[in-house]
PDB file of C-alpha atoms in Angstrom:
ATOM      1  CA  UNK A 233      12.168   5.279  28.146  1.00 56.00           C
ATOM      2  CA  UNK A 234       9.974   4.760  31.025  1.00 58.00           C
ATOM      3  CA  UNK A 235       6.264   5.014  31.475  1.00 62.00           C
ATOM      4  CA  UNK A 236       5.577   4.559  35.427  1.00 67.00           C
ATOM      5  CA  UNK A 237       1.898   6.520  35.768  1.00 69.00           C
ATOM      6  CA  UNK A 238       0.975   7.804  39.427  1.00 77.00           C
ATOM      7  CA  UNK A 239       4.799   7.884  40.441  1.00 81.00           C
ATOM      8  CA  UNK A 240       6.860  10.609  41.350  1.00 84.00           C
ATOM      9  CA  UNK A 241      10.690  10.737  39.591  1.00 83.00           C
ATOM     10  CA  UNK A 242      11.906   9.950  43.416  1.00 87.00           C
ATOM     11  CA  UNK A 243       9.513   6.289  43.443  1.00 89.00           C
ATOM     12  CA  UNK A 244      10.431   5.798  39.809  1.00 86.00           C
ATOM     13  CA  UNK A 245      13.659   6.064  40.545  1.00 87.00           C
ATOM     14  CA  UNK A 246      13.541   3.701  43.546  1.00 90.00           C
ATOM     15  CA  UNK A 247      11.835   0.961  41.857  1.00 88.00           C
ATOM     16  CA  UNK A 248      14.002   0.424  38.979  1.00 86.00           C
ATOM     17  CA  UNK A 249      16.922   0.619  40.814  1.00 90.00           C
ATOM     18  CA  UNK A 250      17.206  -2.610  41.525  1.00 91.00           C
ATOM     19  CA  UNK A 251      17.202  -3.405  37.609  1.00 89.00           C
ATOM     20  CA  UNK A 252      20.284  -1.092  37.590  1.00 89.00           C
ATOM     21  CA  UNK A 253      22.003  -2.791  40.083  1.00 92.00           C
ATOM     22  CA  UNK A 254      21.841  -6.212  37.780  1.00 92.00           C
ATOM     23  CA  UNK A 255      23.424  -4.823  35.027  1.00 89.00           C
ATOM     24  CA  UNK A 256      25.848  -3.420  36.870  1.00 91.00           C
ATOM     25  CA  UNK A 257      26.957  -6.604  38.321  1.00 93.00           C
ATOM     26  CA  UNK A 258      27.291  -8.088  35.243  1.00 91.00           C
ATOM     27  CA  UNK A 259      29.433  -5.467  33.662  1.00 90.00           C
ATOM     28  CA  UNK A 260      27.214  -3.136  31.913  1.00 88.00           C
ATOM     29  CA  UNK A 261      28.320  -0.021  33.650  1.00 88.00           C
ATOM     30  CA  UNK A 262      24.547   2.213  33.625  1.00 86.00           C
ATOM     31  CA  UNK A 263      23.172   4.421  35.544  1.00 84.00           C
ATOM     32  CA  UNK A 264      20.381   5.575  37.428  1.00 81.00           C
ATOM     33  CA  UNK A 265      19.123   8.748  36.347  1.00 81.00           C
ATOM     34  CA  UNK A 266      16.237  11.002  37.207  1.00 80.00           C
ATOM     35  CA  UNK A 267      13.338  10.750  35.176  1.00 76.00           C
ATOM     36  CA  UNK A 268      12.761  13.844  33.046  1.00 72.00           C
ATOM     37  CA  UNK A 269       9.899  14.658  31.254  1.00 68.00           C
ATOM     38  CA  UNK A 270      10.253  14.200  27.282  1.00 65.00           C
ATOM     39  CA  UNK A 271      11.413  17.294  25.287  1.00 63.00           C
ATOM     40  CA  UNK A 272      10.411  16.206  21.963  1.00 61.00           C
ATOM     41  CA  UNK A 273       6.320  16.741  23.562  1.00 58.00           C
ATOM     42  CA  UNK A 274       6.638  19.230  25.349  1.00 59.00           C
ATOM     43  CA  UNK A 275       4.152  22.323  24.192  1.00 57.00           C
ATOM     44  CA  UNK A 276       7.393  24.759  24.130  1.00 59.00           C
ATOM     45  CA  UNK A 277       9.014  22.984  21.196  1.00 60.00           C
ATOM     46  CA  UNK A 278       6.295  21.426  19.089  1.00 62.00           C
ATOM     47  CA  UNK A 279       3.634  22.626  20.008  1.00 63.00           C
ATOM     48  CA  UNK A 280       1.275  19.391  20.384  1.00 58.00           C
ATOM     49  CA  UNK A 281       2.999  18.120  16.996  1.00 63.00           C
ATOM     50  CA  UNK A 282       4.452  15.166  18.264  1.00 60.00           C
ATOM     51  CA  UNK A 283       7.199  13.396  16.385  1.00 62.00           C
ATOM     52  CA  UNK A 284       8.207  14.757  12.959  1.00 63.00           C
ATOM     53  CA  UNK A 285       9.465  12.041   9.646  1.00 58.00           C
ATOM     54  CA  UNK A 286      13.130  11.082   9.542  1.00 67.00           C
ATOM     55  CA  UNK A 287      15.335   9.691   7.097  1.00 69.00           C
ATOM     56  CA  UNK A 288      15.084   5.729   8.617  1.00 77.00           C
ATOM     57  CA  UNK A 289      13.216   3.012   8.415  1.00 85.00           C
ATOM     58  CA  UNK A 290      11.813   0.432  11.230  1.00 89.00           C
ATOM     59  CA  UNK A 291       9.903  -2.564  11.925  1.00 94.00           C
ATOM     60  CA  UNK A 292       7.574  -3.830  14.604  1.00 95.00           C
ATOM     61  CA  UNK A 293       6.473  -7.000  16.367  1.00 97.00           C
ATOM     62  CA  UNK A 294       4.055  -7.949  18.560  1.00 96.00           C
ATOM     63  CA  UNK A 295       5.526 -10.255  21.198  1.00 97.00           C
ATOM     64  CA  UNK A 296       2.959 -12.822  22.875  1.00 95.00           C
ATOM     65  CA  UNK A 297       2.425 -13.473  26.343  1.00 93.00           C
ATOM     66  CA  UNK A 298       3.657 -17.212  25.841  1.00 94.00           C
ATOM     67  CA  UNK A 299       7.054 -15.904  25.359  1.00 95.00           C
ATOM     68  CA  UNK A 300       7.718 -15.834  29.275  1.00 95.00           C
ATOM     69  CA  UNK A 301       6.176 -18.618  29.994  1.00 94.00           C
ATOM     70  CA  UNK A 302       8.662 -21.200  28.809  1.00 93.00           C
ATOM     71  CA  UNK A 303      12.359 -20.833  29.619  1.00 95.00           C
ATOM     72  CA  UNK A 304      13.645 -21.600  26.478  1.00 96.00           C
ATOM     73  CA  UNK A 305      10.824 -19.881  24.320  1.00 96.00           C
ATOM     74  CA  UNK A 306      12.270 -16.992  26.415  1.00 96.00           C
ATOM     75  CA  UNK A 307      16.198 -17.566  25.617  1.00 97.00           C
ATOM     76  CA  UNK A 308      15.368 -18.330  22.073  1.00 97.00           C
ATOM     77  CA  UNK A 309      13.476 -14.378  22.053  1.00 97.00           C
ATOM     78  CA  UNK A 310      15.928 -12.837  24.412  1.00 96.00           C
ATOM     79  CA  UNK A 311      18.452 -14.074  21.681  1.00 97.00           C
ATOM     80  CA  UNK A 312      16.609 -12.868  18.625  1.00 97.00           C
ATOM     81  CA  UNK A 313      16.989  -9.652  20.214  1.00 97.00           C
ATOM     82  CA  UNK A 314      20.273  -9.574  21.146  1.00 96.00           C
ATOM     83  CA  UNK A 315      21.434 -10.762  17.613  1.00 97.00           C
ATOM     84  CA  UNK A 316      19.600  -7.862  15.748  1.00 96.00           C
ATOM     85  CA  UNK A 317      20.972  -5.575  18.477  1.00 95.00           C
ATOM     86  CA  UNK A 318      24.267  -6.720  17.515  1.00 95.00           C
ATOM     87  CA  UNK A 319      23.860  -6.261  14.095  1.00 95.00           C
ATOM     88  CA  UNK A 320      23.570  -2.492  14.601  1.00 93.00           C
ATOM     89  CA  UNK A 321      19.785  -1.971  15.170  1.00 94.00           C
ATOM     90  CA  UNK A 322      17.873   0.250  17.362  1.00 93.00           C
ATOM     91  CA  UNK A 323      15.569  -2.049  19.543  1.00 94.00           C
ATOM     92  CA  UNK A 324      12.573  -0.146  21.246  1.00 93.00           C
ATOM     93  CA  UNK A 325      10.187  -2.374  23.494  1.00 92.00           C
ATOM     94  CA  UNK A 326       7.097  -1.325  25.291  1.00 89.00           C
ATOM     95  CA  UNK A 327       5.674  -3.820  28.044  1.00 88.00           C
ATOM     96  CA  UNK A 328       1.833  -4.329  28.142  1.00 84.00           C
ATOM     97  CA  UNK A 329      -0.628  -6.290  29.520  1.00 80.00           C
ATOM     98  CA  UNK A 330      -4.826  -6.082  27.732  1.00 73.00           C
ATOM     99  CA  UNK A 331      -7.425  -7.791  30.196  1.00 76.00           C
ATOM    100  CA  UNK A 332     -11.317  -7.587  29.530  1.00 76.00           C
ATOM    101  CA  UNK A 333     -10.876  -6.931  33.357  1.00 78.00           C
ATOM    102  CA  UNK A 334      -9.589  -3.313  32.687  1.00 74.00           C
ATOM    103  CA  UNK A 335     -10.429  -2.640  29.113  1.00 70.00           C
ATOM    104  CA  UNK A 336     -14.046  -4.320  29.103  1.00 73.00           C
ATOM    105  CA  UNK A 337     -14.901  -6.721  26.551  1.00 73.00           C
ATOM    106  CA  UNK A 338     -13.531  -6.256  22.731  1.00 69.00           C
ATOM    107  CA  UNK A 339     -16.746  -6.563  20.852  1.00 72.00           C
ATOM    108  CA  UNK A 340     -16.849  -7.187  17.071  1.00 78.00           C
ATOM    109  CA  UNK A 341     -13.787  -4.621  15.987  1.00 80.00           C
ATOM    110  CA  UNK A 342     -10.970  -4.355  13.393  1.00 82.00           C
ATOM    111  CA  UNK A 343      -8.462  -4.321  15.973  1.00 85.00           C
ATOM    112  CA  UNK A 344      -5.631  -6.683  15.181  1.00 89.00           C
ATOM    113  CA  UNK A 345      -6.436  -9.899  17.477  1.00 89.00           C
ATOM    114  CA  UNK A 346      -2.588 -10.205  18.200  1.00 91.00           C
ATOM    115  CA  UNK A 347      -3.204  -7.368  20.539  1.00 89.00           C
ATOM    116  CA  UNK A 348      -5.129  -9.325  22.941  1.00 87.00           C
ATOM    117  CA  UNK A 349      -2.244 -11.922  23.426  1.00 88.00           C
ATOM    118  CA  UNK A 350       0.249  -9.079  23.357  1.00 92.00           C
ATOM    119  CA  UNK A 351       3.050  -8.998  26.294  1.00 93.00           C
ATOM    120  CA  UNK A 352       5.493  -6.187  24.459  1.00 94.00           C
ATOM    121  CA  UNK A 353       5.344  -4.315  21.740  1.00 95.00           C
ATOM    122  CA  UNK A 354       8.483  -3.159  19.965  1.00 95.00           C
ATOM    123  CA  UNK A 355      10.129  -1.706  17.443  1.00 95.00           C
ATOM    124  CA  UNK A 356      13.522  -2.523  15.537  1.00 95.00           C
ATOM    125  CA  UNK A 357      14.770   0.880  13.971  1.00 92.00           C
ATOM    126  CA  UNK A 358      17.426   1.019  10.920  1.00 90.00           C
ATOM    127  CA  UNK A 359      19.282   4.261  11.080  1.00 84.00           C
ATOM    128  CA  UNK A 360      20.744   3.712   7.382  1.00 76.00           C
ATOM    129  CA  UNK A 361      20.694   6.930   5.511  1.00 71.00           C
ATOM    130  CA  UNK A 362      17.883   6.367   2.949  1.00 71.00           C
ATOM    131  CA  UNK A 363      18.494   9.877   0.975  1.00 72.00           C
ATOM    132  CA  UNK A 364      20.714   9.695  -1.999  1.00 77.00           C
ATOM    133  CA  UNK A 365      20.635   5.882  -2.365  1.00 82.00           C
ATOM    134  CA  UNK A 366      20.137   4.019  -5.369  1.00 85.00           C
ATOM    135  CA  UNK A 367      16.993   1.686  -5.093  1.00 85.00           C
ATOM    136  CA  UNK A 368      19.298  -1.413  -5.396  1.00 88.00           C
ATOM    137  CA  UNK A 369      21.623   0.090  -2.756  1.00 88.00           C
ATOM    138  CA  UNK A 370      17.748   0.524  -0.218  1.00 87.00           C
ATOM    139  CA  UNK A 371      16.793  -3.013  -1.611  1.00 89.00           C
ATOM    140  CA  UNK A 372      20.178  -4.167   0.474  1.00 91.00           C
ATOM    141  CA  UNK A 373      19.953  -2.435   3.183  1.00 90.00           C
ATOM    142  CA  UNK A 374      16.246  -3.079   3.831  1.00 92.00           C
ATOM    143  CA  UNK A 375      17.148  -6.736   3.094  1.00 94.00           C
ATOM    144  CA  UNK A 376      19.502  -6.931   5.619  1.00 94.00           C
ATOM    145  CA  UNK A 377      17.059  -5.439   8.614  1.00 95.00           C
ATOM    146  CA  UNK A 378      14.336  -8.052   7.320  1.00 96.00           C
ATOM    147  CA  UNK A 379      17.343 -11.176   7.567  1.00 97.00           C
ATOM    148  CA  UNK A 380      17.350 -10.097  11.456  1.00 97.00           C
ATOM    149  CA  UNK A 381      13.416  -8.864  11.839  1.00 97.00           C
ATOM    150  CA  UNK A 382      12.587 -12.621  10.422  1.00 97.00           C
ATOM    151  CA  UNK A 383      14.548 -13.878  13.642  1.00 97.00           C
ATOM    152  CA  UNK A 384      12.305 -12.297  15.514  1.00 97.00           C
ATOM    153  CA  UNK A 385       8.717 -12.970  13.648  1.00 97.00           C
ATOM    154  CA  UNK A 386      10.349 -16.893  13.814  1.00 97.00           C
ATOM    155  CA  UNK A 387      10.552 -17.013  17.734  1.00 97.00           C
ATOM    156  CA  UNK A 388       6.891 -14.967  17.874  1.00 96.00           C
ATOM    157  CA  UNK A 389       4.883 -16.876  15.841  1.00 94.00           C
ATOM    158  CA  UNK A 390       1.448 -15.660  15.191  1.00 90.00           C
ATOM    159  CA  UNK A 391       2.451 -12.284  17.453  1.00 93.00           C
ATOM    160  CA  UNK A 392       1.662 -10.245  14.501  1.00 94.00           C
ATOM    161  CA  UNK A 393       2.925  -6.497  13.801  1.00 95.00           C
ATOM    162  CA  UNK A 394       1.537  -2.881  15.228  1.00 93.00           C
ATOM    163  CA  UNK A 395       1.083  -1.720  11.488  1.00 90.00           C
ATOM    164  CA  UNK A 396       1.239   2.472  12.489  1.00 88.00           C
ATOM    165  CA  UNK A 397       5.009   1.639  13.360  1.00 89.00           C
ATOM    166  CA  UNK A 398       5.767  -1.435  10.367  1.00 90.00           C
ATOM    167  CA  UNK A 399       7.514  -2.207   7.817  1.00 92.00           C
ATOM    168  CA  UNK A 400       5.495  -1.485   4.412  1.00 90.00           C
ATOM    169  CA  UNK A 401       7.314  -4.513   2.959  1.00 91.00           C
ATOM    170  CA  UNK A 402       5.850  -6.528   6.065  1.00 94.00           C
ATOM    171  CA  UNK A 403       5.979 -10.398   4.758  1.00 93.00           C
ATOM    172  CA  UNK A 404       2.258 -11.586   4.930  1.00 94.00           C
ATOM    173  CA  UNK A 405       1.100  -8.110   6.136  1.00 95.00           C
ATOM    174  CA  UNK A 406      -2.657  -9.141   5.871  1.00 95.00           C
ATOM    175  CA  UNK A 407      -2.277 -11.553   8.663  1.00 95.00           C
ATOM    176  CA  UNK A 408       0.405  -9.417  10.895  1.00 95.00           C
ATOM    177  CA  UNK A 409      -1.610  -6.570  10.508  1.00 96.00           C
ATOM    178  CA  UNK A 410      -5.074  -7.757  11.069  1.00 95.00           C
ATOM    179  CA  UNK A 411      -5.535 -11.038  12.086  1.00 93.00           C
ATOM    180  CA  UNK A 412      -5.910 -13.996   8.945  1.00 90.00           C
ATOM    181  CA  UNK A 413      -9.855 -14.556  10.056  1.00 90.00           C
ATOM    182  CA  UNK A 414     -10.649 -10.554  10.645  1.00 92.00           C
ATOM    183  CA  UNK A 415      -8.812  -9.964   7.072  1.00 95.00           C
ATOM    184  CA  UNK A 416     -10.590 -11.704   5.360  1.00 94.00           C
ATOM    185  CA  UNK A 417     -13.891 -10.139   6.725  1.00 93.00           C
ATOM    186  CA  UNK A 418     -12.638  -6.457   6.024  1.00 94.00           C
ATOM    187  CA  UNK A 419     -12.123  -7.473   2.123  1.00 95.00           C
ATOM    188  CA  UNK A 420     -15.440  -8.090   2.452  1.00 95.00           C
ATOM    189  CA  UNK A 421     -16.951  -5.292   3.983  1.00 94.00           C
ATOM    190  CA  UNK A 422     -14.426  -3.191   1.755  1.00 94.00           C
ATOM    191  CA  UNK A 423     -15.998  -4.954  -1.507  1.00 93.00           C
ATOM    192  CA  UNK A 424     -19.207  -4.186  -0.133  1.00 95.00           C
ATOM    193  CA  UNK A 425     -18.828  -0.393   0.581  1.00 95.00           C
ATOM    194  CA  UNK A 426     -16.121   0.535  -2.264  1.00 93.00           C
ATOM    195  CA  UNK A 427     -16.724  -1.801  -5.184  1.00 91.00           C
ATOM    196  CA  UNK A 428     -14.441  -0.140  -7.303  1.00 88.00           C
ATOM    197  CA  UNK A 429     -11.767   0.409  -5.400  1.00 86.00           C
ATOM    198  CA  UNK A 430     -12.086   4.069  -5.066  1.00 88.00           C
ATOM    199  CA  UNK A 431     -10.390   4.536  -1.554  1.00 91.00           C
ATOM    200  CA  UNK A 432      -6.974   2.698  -1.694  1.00 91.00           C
ATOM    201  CA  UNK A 433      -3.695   2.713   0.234  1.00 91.00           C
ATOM    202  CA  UNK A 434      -0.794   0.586   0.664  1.00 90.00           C
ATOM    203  CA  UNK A 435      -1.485  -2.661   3.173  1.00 91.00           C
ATOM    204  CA  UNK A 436      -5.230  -1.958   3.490  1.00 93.00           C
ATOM    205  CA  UNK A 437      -8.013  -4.554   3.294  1.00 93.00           C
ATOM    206  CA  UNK A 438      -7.946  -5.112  -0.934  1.00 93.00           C
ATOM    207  CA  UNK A 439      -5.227  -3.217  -1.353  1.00 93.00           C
ATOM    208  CA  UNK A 440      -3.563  -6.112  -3.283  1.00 91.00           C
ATOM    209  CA  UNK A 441      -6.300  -5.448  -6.457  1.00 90.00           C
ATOM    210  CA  UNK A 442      -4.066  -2.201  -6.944  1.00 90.00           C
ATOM    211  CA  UNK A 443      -0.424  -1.564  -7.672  1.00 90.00           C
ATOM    212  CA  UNK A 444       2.176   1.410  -8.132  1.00 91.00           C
ATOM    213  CA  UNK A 445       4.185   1.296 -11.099  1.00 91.00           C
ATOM    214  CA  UNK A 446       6.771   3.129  -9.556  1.00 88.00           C
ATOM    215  CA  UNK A 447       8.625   4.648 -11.700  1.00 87.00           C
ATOM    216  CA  UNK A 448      12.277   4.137 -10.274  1.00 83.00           C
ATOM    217  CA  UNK A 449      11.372   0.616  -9.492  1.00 80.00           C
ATOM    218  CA  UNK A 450      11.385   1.102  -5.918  1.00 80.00           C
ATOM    219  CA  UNK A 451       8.813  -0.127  -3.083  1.00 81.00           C
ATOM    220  CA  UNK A 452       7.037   3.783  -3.158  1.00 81.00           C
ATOM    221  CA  UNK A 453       3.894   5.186  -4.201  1.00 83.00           C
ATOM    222  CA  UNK A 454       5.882   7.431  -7.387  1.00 86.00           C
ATOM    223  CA  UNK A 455       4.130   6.357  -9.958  1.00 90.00           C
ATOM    224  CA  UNK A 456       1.040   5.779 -11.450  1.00 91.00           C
ATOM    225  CA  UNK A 457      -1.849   3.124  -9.464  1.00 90.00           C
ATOM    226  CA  UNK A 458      -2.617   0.304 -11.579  1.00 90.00           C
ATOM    227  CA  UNK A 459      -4.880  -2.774 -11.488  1.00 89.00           C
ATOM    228  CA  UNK A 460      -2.593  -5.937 -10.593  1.00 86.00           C
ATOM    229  CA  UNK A 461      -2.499  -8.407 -12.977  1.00 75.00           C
ATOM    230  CA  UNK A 462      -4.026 -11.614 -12.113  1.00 58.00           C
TER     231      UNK A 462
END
């Protein structure tokens, strides 16, 4: 998937060409297509919906900007990636590049600070069939995507996760998802605004005061909300 705003499919096509042509040379036989424009938007067939639920389960990494800048930093991600590819996953990467120049100053905001340091966002996808498993045989599988994600969150220290595309059993969550400093200021403002805990969901500032006693035993929200125990 490409995202080139301003170009025509013609210039698009031009301009990655010469990616093409390297992977070519080294034996991955791809080619060059014309851009089309994405089905699964398009007003005709969702109407506006955008994507629907499936029966899968991903995870998500911030990758910072110091990545590139070393050689073997790089090697060691590129790597990483390749092994997790290898392993069957689905690896989903989307380049970007926040300045104050474009976007203005931050401000005081919620907004995980990984973001800021953030070359490429991406997501690894686990096409395992979820339906119809046992929770042991879902602890497994989701076991086995977290052995390769944690080769990943190893190279990209401190690069955090995107937590609208994460893995609910993110390890450390609180600081992958928001930052350890800007955390531990939401659990405040949270204990100031909702001292009882009202509002809750899973990975949310104070969520950890609450827990499901799911009823199968597995890592969902089908049973009843509890207080943790201390």
């Amino acid at each position: 998937t490409f995202e080139m705003p301003g170009m025509s499919a013609a210039q698009v096509v031009t301009a990655i060409q010469p990616l093409f042509d390297d992977l070519n040379s080294i034996g991955i036989p791809v080619g060059n297509v014309s851009p089309v424009a994405s089905l699964l938007w398009a007003p005709s067939t969702r109407q506006g919906r955008g994507d629907t639920p499936g029966n899968s389960r991903f995870a998500s990494r911030l990758f910072p900007k110091r990545n590139w800048d070393n050689a073997t930093v790089f090697n060691s991600t590129m790597s990483a990636i390749q092994e997790s590819v290898e392993a069957g996953y689905t690896f989903h990467g989307n380049h970007m590049a926040p300045t104050e120049a474009v976007a203005g100053y931050p401000g005081n905001n919620a907004v995980n600070p990984a973001f800021r340091d953030t070359y490429m966002h991406a997501d690894s996808f686990d096409f395992a069939r979820l339906r119809g498993k046992t929770v042991e045989e879902n602890k497994i599988s989701h076991d086995r995507h977290n052995f390769y994600m944690e080769k990943i969150r190893k190279v990209t220290p401190g690069g955090g996760a995107y937590m609208n595309e994460a893995d609910l059993l993110e390890p450390e969550w609180q600081e992958s998802f928001f930052g350890k400093e800007d955390y531990k200021k939401l659990v405040r403002i949270k204990k100031d605004w909702d001292p009882w805990g009202v509002f809750w969901a899973p990975t949310t500032p104070g969520s950890e005061a609450w827990e499901v006693m799911s009823i199968d035993g597995g890592p969902n929200q089908n049973g009843r909300l509890c207080r943790a125990s201390e």
